[in-house]
Amino acid sequence: MCSNVNLEIDRYNYKFSTTYGTYNNDKAINFNKLREDTGFITFDPGLKNTGITKSSISFIDGRKGILLYRGYPIEQVIDKCSFLETSYLILNGELPDSIDIDNFSKKIKKFNFLDEEILSISNKIPKECHPMGILSSLINLLTIFNIKNEDKYLYLLAKMPILASLAYRIKRNLTPPCTDQKSYYTSNLLKMLFSEKNREHKPNYIIIDALDKLLILHADHEQNCSTTTVRLLGSSHTNLYSSVSAGINALWGKRHGGANQEVIEMLENILKSGGNLKKWINKAKNKKDPFRLMGFGHRIYKNFDPRAQIAKKIAEDLIKKLNISDPILDLAKNLEKYALSDSYFKEKKLYPNIDFYSGIVYQAIGIPKNMFTVMFALGRLPGWMAHWKEIRNNNDPIGRPRQIYIGNKKRNIIKCG
Ligand code: ACO
């Protein structure tokens, strides 16, 4: 471990201290005084080498394919915890006992209803909107309705599945979702999505379990694009709901959470066009073609994404237990094998990420493609909230990066118009 780093600029020597995390391969040079001392800033497009905070929520070792939630390996969390228990862990830092989780669940149920005012506003939403746009707008509206910010984390945990179901139902011209006070969180979600007028949906426990596990897989992933968005808003002291609404919009992009919809569309296109894997792999490798193999590659994982391996197993188990066949799953497995044996993907360390298999599970459950990223948002909610809470508790400074200006030098307006 080195405690200081020397930097030589124009024959001057500057000393910077270092910061280490729980694991020593998490190490940083403290450059917060760099500009003040040297006149230089760091230039790091995409923030590939910039640590913006200290955090104790989740940990990733991208070279070893390790993901920990509050110190617990994702494989153990998936095996031993429900999504609500995982949410409690992520928000509070420790696993709940039976009394804790009972209270947590009861408090969430207290908010388990669709607000009349939201419903009347939602009647004006055109059904052509993408459900991610509908969800982020409705979440932003919550700012108006829970003015006292009573139990805001649990309030949002309760409202998110209701508003996600409302978004789904608006698109299908269905009546608003009916909440069920007796059901477990994920079962309530499935009922709100799929119940029809005079016919309550009774979700199969195999499906509840698969969806609950997928939500857990998405629950947190340290400083990704949407979480950083939520944190940035938190740093300016924007309220929780508007911060999460911004996170939903950041997640929507196809390089981030929107990839899960793109993966299934890509796999369907490959299947429809005859399943020629070589052609599609070559297309992904061609730098002149904007196409990328969706669901492949990750900023942090340069080895397997442990979530992708678990999602693959959930998909295989679900399809087996439901006794259905899915040519898309078979195609995905073949494509994975093909890509992983290709030198381009090997050299660039591109492996399947979570989005590669999650859509296959959603599809088997009956969730339409344009709702896939909404499901991701439901899973990521505890993580977003924990990061927002952490930044407020740490009282981190407002996030405000620098730039290198490359525009025009100062000039005068001679005439306008
Ligand atoms: N297909 C083909 N080539 C790829 C892919 C891909 N899926 N991903 C990366 N590459 C190539 C890039 O072209 C680049 O090549 P180069 O070095 O010759 O220029 C190299 O691999 C590195 O890629 P970058 O885009 O620089 O890596 P970055 O860390 O910035 O991006 C990202 C990561 C956005 C995930 C990228 O791999 C990608 O676009 N993947 C497809 C979309 C996707 O699956 N997104 C979901 C991510 S997981 C999540 O958000 C839940």
XYZ file of C-alpha atoms and ligand atoms in Angstrom:
468
model
C 0.000 0.000 0.000
C 1.481 3.409 -0.869
C 0.312 6.404 1.141
C 1.552 9.120 -1.243
C 1.937 9.484 -4.994
C 4.362 11.917 -6.639
C 3.424 13.698 -9.822
C 5.972 15.685 -11.796
C 4.675 18.549 -13.963
C 7.161 20.929 -15.624
C 9.916 19.804 -13.242
C 7.784 20.580 -10.164
C 7.001 17.699 -7.889
C 3.551 17.415 -6.345
C 2.577 14.943 -3.669
C -0.926 13.472 -3.485
C -2.297 11.219 -0.771
C -4.145 7.989 -1.570
C -7.379 6.328 -0.491
C -7.938 2.579 -0.221
C -11.184 0.638 0.059
C -12.018 -2.522 2.003
C -10.113 -4.487 -0.623
C -6.733 -3.052 -1.514
C -7.280 -3.248 -5.261
C -9.833 -0.431 -4.767
C -7.327 2.417 -4.630
C -7.406 6.056 -5.625
C -5.165 9.082 -5.808
C -6.790 12.010 -4.001
C -6.925 14.592 -6.764
C -9.462 16.941 -5.177
C -6.743 19.617 -4.855
C -5.150 18.869 -8.249
C -6.428 21.981 -10.008
C -5.781 24.218 -7.042
C -2.182 22.966 -6.728
C -1.179 22.414 -10.383
C -3.726 24.191 -12.617
C -4.525 20.843 -14.265
C -7.659 18.737 -14.039
C -8.023 15.040 -14.785
C -9.533 14.303 -18.213
C -11.586 11.121 -18.090
C -14.476 10.916 -20.598
C -16.985 8.280 -19.531
C -15.587 8.595 -15.976
C -13.746 5.327 -16.535
C -11.118 6.104 -13.882
C -12.939 8.499 -11.608
C -14.080 7.566 -8.131
C -16.840 9.983 -7.186
C -17.606 8.758 -3.702
C -16.907 6.254 -0.947
C -19.761 3.784 -0.679
C -20.589 0.750 1.427
C -23.617 -0.603 -0.457
C -22.287 -3.001 -3.094
C -18.888 -4.192 -4.275
C -17.836 -5.546 -7.663
C -14.591 -7.268 -8.565
C -14.895 -7.188 -12.336
C -11.835 -9.352 -12.953
C -13.026 -12.163 -10.720
C -16.771 -11.848 -11.438
C -17.670 -11.072 -7.808
C -20.684 -9.028 -6.686
C -21.436 -8.381 -2.997
C -24.502 -6.677 -1.505
C -23.469 -5.146 1.845
C -20.748 -7.804 1.940
C -22.937 -10.798 1.028
C -22.182 -12.637 -2.264
C -25.007 -12.315 -4.787
C -25.187 -16.137 -5.066
C -26.054 -16.384 -1.337
C -28.523 -13.508 -1.451
C -30.345 -15.181 -4.360
C -30.460 -18.519 -2.502
C -31.454 -17.279 0.925
C -33.329 -13.968 0.657
C -36.517 -12.635 -0.874
C -36.580 -9.361 -2.814
C -38.104 -7.559 0.176
C -35.394 -8.911 2.504
C -32.777 -7.845 -0.050
C -34.350 -4.380 -0.214
C -34.185 -4.145 3.575
C -30.528 -5.237 3.517
C -29.577 -2.738 0.831
C -31.420 0.157 2.440
C -30.422 -0.517 6.050
C -27.064 -2.263 5.774
C -27.976 -5.426 7.702
C -30.232 -8.415 7.084
C -33.639 -8.206 8.777
C -34.831 -10.670 11.429
C -38.407 -11.955 11.245
C -39.808 -9.001 13.224
C -37.912 -6.447 11.127
C -39.165 -7.883 7.849
C -42.700 -8.185 9.158
C -42.739 -4.499 10.131
C -41.076 -3.501 6.871
C -43.661 -5.380 4.853
C -46.600 -4.003 6.907
C -45.380 -0.425 6.454
C -45.069 -0.923 2.685
C -48.616 -2.325 2.591
C -49.879 0.828 4.300
C -49.053 2.676 1.059
C -50.279 -0.095 -1.229
C -53.020 1.825 -3.041
C -53.326 3.855 -6.201
C -53.797 7.560 -5.412
C -56.940 9.020 -7.006
C -55.075 12.145 -8.147
C -52.399 10.117 -9.928
C -55.110 8.062 -11.573
C -56.927 11.112 -12.875
C -53.701 12.577 -14.306
C -52.742 9.233 -15.823
C -56.019 9.217 -17.782
C -54.497 11.901 -20.007
C -51.373 9.892 -20.895
C -51.414 8.747 -24.533
C -51.031 5.006 -24.815
C -48.336 5.414 -27.491
C -45.820 6.524 -24.808
C -43.096 4.066 -23.838
C -43.818 2.614 -20.347
C -40.426 3.901 -19.113
C -41.508 7.454 -19.992
C -44.852 6.910 -18.272
C -43.204 5.449 -15.163
C -40.643 8.222 -14.765
C -43.365 10.884 -15.178
C -45.644 9.227 -12.618
C -42.816 8.797 -10.112
C -41.935 12.474 -10.485
C -45.578 13.299 -9.690
C -45.234 11.630 -6.285
C -43.397 14.768 -5.163
C -46.811 16.443 -5.072
C -48.608 13.713 -3.169
C -46.359 12.690 -0.302
C -45.537 16.222 0.763
C -44.777 15.231 4.350
C -42.234 12.705 3.029
C -43.636 10.189 5.455
C -41.507 6.977 5.318
C -40.400 8.045 1.839
C -38.339 4.923 1.089
C -41.160 2.539 1.960
C -43.696 4.793 0.258
C -41.706 4.579 -2.980
C -41.192 0.820 -2.644
C -44.993 0.510 -2.418
C -45.819 2.939 -5.237
C -43.306 1.787 -7.845
C -44.989 -1.579 -8.698
C -48.416 0.099 -8.716
C -47.249 2.785 -11.147
C -45.338 0.251 -13.264
C -48.545 -1.809 -13.551
C -50.500 1.338 -14.354
C -48.031 2.109 -17.178
C -48.510 -1.434 -18.534
C -52.292 -1.184 -18.308
C -52.493 2.287 -19.892
C -50.727 0.857 -22.933
C -53.307 -1.912 -23.178
C -56.401 0.170 -22.492
C -57.017 -1.886 -19.366
C -58.715 -0.729 -16.169
C -56.338 0.598 -13.455
C -54.473 -1.999 -11.369
C -56.124 -3.405 -8.238
C -53.739 -3.784 -5.324
C -53.875 -6.848 -3.089
C -53.102 -6.288 0.592
C -52.616 -9.981 1.359
C -50.092 -10.970 -1.277
C -46.321 -10.844 -1.091
C -44.707 -7.901 -2.969
C -43.874 -9.761 -6.211
C -47.135 -11.682 -6.247
C -49.014 -8.395 -5.816
C -47.040 -7.010 -8.767
C -48.026 -9.937 -11.015
C -51.674 -9.612 -9.942
C -51.671 -5.873 -10.655
C -50.199 -6.522 -14.095
C -52.294 -9.433 -15.270
C -55.665 -9.371 -13.469
C -58.588 -8.626 -15.712
C -62.006 -7.208 -15.002
C -63.862 -9.829 -12.913
C -60.928 -12.276 -13.196
C -58.218 -12.041 -10.589
C -54.874 -13.333 -11.821
C -53.452 -16.082 -9.593
C -49.703 -16.144 -10.193
C -47.922 -19.481 -10.262
C -45.343 -19.785 -7.429
C -42.664 -20.821 -9.956
C -43.185 -17.522 -11.764
C -43.257 -15.488 -8.531
C -39.961 -17.084 -7.506
C -38.282 -16.454 -10.885
C -39.379 -12.805 -10.972
C -38.404 -12.241 -7.327
C -34.923 -13.590 -8.100
C -34.541 -11.335 -11.128
C -35.513 -8.323 -9.026
C -32.820 -9.323 -6.500
C -30.232 -9.621 -9.290
C -30.944 -6.012 -10.272
C -31.121 -4.565 -6.748
C -27.799 -2.698 -6.768
C -24.666 -2.386 -8.865
C -22.565 0.395 -7.381
C -21.832 3.508 -9.509
C -23.576 2.639 -12.784
C -25.059 5.314 -15.072
C -28.566 5.465 -13.513
C -27.309 5.247 -9.920
C -24.795 7.999 -10.592
C -27.663 10.057 -12.010
C -29.687 9.510 -8.826
C -26.653 10.384 -6.698
C -25.968 13.554 -8.681
C -29.511 14.741 -8.111
C -29.228 13.771 -4.449
C -26.030 15.822 -4.227
C -27.966 18.947 -5.243
C -30.597 18.046 -2.589
C -33.310 17.229 -5.122
C -36.070 15.170 -3.447
C -36.028 11.365 -3.558
C -38.876 10.900 -6.059
C -37.505 13.302 -8.660
C -34.021 11.807 -8.228
C -35.386 8.293 -8.842
C -37.448 9.569 -11.778
C -34.180 10.830 -13.351
C -32.585 7.433 -12.627
C -35.409 5.707 -14.518
C -34.728 7.912 -17.539
C -30.991 7.167 -17.393
C -31.737 3.452 -17.202
C -33.944 3.641 -20.295
C -30.986 4.062 -22.695
C -30.075 1.009 -24.746
C -26.461 1.019 -23.593
C -27.756 0.604 -20.045
C -31.018 -1.038 -18.876
C -32.715 -0.578 -22.255
C -30.406 -3.327 -23.539
C -32.742 -6.043 -22.185
C -35.462 -5.082 -24.692
C -32.849 -4.780 -27.455
C -31.466 -8.259 -26.732
C -34.761 -10.031 -27.358
C -35.434 -7.924 -30.455
C -31.956 -8.833 -31.723
C -32.433 -12.555 -30.984
C -35.831 -12.515 -32.737
C -34.244 -10.824 -35.759
C -31.451 -13.396 -35.854
C -33.998 -16.216 -35.681
C -36.246 -14.634 -38.327
C -33.335 -14.116 -40.700
C -32.339 -17.783 -40.573
C -30.090 -17.931 -37.477
C -26.759 -17.317 -39.228
C -24.634 -16.577 -36.134
C -21.447 -15.932 -38.090
C -23.129 -13.127 -40.046
C -24.344 -11.390 -36.873
C -21.051 -11.800 -35.039
C -19.229 -10.295 -38.034
C -21.712 -7.415 -38.037
C -20.958 -6.768 -34.339
C -17.217 -6.800 -35.058
C -17.467 -4.434 -38.021
C -16.464 -0.961 -36.790
C -18.293 0.689 -39.709
C -21.567 -0.914 -38.595
C -23.217 0.693 -35.526
C -24.627 -2.711 -34.505
C -23.300 -4.172 -31.257
C -24.036 -7.564 -29.823
C -26.639 -6.476 -27.294
C -26.329 -7.977 -23.817
C -22.570 -8.347 -24.299
C -19.809 -6.305 -22.691
C -19.644 -4.362 -19.469
C -17.685 -1.400 -18.156
C -16.612 -3.233 -15.000
C -16.848 -6.968 -15.701
C -13.870 -8.094 -17.746
C -14.703 -11.653 -16.846
C -18.164 -13.229 -16.510
C -20.988 -11.157 -15.026
C -22.180 -13.343 -12.108
C -25.708 -11.982 -12.594
C -25.765 -13.234 -16.204
C -24.869 -16.741 -15.076
C -27.636 -16.706 -12.457
C -30.155 -15.197 -14.914
C -29.274 -17.940 -17.423
C -29.980 -20.610 -14.791
C -33.259 -18.908 -13.782
C -34.291 -18.903 -17.473
C -33.362 -22.580 -17.964
C -35.134 -23.673 -14.749
C -38.246 -21.645 -15.484
C -38.607 -22.958 -19.002
C -38.109 -26.515 -17.778
C -40.543 -26.166 -14.862
C -43.200 -24.536 -17.034
C -42.654 -27.345 -19.523
C -42.349 -24.992 -22.480
C -39.762 -24.786 -25.204
C -38.139 -21.527 -26.162
C -36.111 -21.359 -29.386
C -34.863 -17.915 -28.240
C -33.171 -19.462 -25.161
C -31.501 -22.101 -27.340
C -30.375 -19.409 -29.764
C -29.028 -17.222 -26.915
C -26.978 -20.140 -25.559
C -25.555 -20.886 -29.020
C -24.775 -17.214 -29.625
C -23.011 -16.972 -26.266
C -20.898 -20.033 -27.102
C -20.098 -18.682 -30.558
C -19.139 -15.206 -29.330
C -17.011 -16.516 -26.465
C -14.959 -18.609 -28.906
C -14.332 -15.612 -31.175
C -10.974 -13.825 -30.814
C -12.582 -10.325 -30.993
C -14.802 -11.021 -27.954
C -11.989 -12.871 -26.149
C -9.432 -10.117 -26.630
C -11.842 -7.344 -25.633
C -13.077 -9.442 -22.705
C -16.711 -9.162 -23.758
C -18.985 -11.552 -21.858
C -22.775 -11.751 -21.569
C -24.138 -9.232 -19.075
C -27.350 -9.571 -17.053
C -29.481 -8.245 -19.897
C -28.525 -11.143 -22.159
C -30.768 -13.636 -20.319
C -33.202 -11.536 -18.248
C -35.546 -10.855 -21.189
C -35.996 -14.587 -21.778
C -37.354 -14.913 -18.221
C -39.660 -11.910 -18.654
C -40.897 -13.313 -21.950
C -41.702 -16.687 -20.346
C -43.618 -14.870 -17.593
C -45.708 -13.050 -20.217
C -44.191 -9.601 -19.752
C -44.032 -7.732 -23.082
C -40.710 -6.453 -24.427
C -41.392 -2.777 -23.799
C -41.895 -3.565 -20.089
C -38.520 -5.314 -19.631
C -36.652 -2.157 -18.615
C -39.513 -1.241 -16.271
C -38.906 -4.564 -14.489
C -35.220 -3.671 -14.248
C -36.199 -0.318 -12.676
C -38.405 -2.090 -10.106
C -35.449 -4.255 -9.123
C -32.956 -1.358 -9.026
C -35.158 0.827 -6.788
C -33.655 -0.231 -3.415
C -30.169 0.452 -4.779
C -31.090 3.904 -6.071
C -32.702 4.789 -2.746
C -29.762 3.491 -0.698
C -27.331 5.581 -2.765
C -29.534 8.661 -2.422
C -29.712 8.073 1.348
C -25.951 7.510 1.531
C -25.101 10.724 -0.303
C -27.448 12.714 1.924
C -26.125 11.089 5.120
C -22.492 11.620 4.060
C -23.324 15.183 3.101
C -21.190 14.757 -0.039
C -20.559 17.999 -1.983
C -22.700 18.795 -5.011
C -21.508 16.848 -8.093
C -20.068 19.335 -10.544
C -17.405 18.125 -12.991
C -15.080 20.284 -15.076
C -14.597 20.412 -18.840
C -11.981 21.273 -21.424
C -13.526 24.050 -23.497
C -12.843 23.672 -27.248
C -15.351 26.219 -28.640
C -14.758 29.635 -30.209
C -12.494 32.185 -28.582
C -14.240 35.346 -27.375
C -15.729 37.244 -30.351
C -18.096 40.192 -30.850
C -21.583 40.237 -32.335
C -21.589 42.560 -35.365
C -25.246 42.041 -36.271
C -27.870 39.486 -35.221
C -30.793 38.379 -37.451
N -20.541 -5.738 -29.369
C -19.455 -5.471 -30.115
N -18.387 -4.786 -29.686
C -18.416 -4.307 -28.440
C -19.511 -4.532 -27.590
C -20.594 -5.277 -28.093
N -21.653 -5.530 -27.330
N -19.277 -3.953 -26.401
C -18.079 -3.368 -26.494
N -17.557 -3.593 -27.730
C -16.232 -3.144 -28.183
C -16.228 -1.658 -28.493
O -16.562 -1.414 -29.842
C -14.815 -1.282 -28.147
O -14.007 -1.678 -29.213
P -12.655 -0.823 -29.570
O -11.774 -0.944 -28.359
O -12.104 -1.531 -30.785
O -13.101 0.580 -29.842
C -14.470 -2.183 -26.953
O -15.320 -3.337 -27.099
C -14.711 -1.537 -25.603
O -16.061 -1.084 -25.577
P -16.521 0.293 -24.956
O -17.820 0.700 -25.558
O -15.392 1.273 -25.013
O -16.729 -0.131 -23.437
P -17.589 0.640 -22.386
O -17.143 0.155 -21.066
O -17.550 2.104 -22.651
O -19.105 0.169 -22.686
C -21.084 -1.149 -22.747
C -19.739 -0.876 -22.047
C -21.845 0.172 -22.957
C -21.915 -2.046 -21.867
C -20.789 -1.806 -24.120
O -20.119 -3.033 -23.914
C -22.072 -2.028 -24.937
O -22.508 -1.111 -25.640
N -22.684 -3.250 -24.844
C -23.945 -3.502 -25.520
C -25.108 -2.876 -24.772
C -25.418 -3.605 -23.483
O -25.502 -4.821 -23.433
N -25.636 -2.822 -22.429
C -25.994 -3.352 -21.092
C -24.873 -3.137 -20.133
S -25.192 -3.877 -18.585
C -26.284 -2.836 -17.876
O -26.326 -1.661 -18.039
C -27.266 -3.469 -17.045
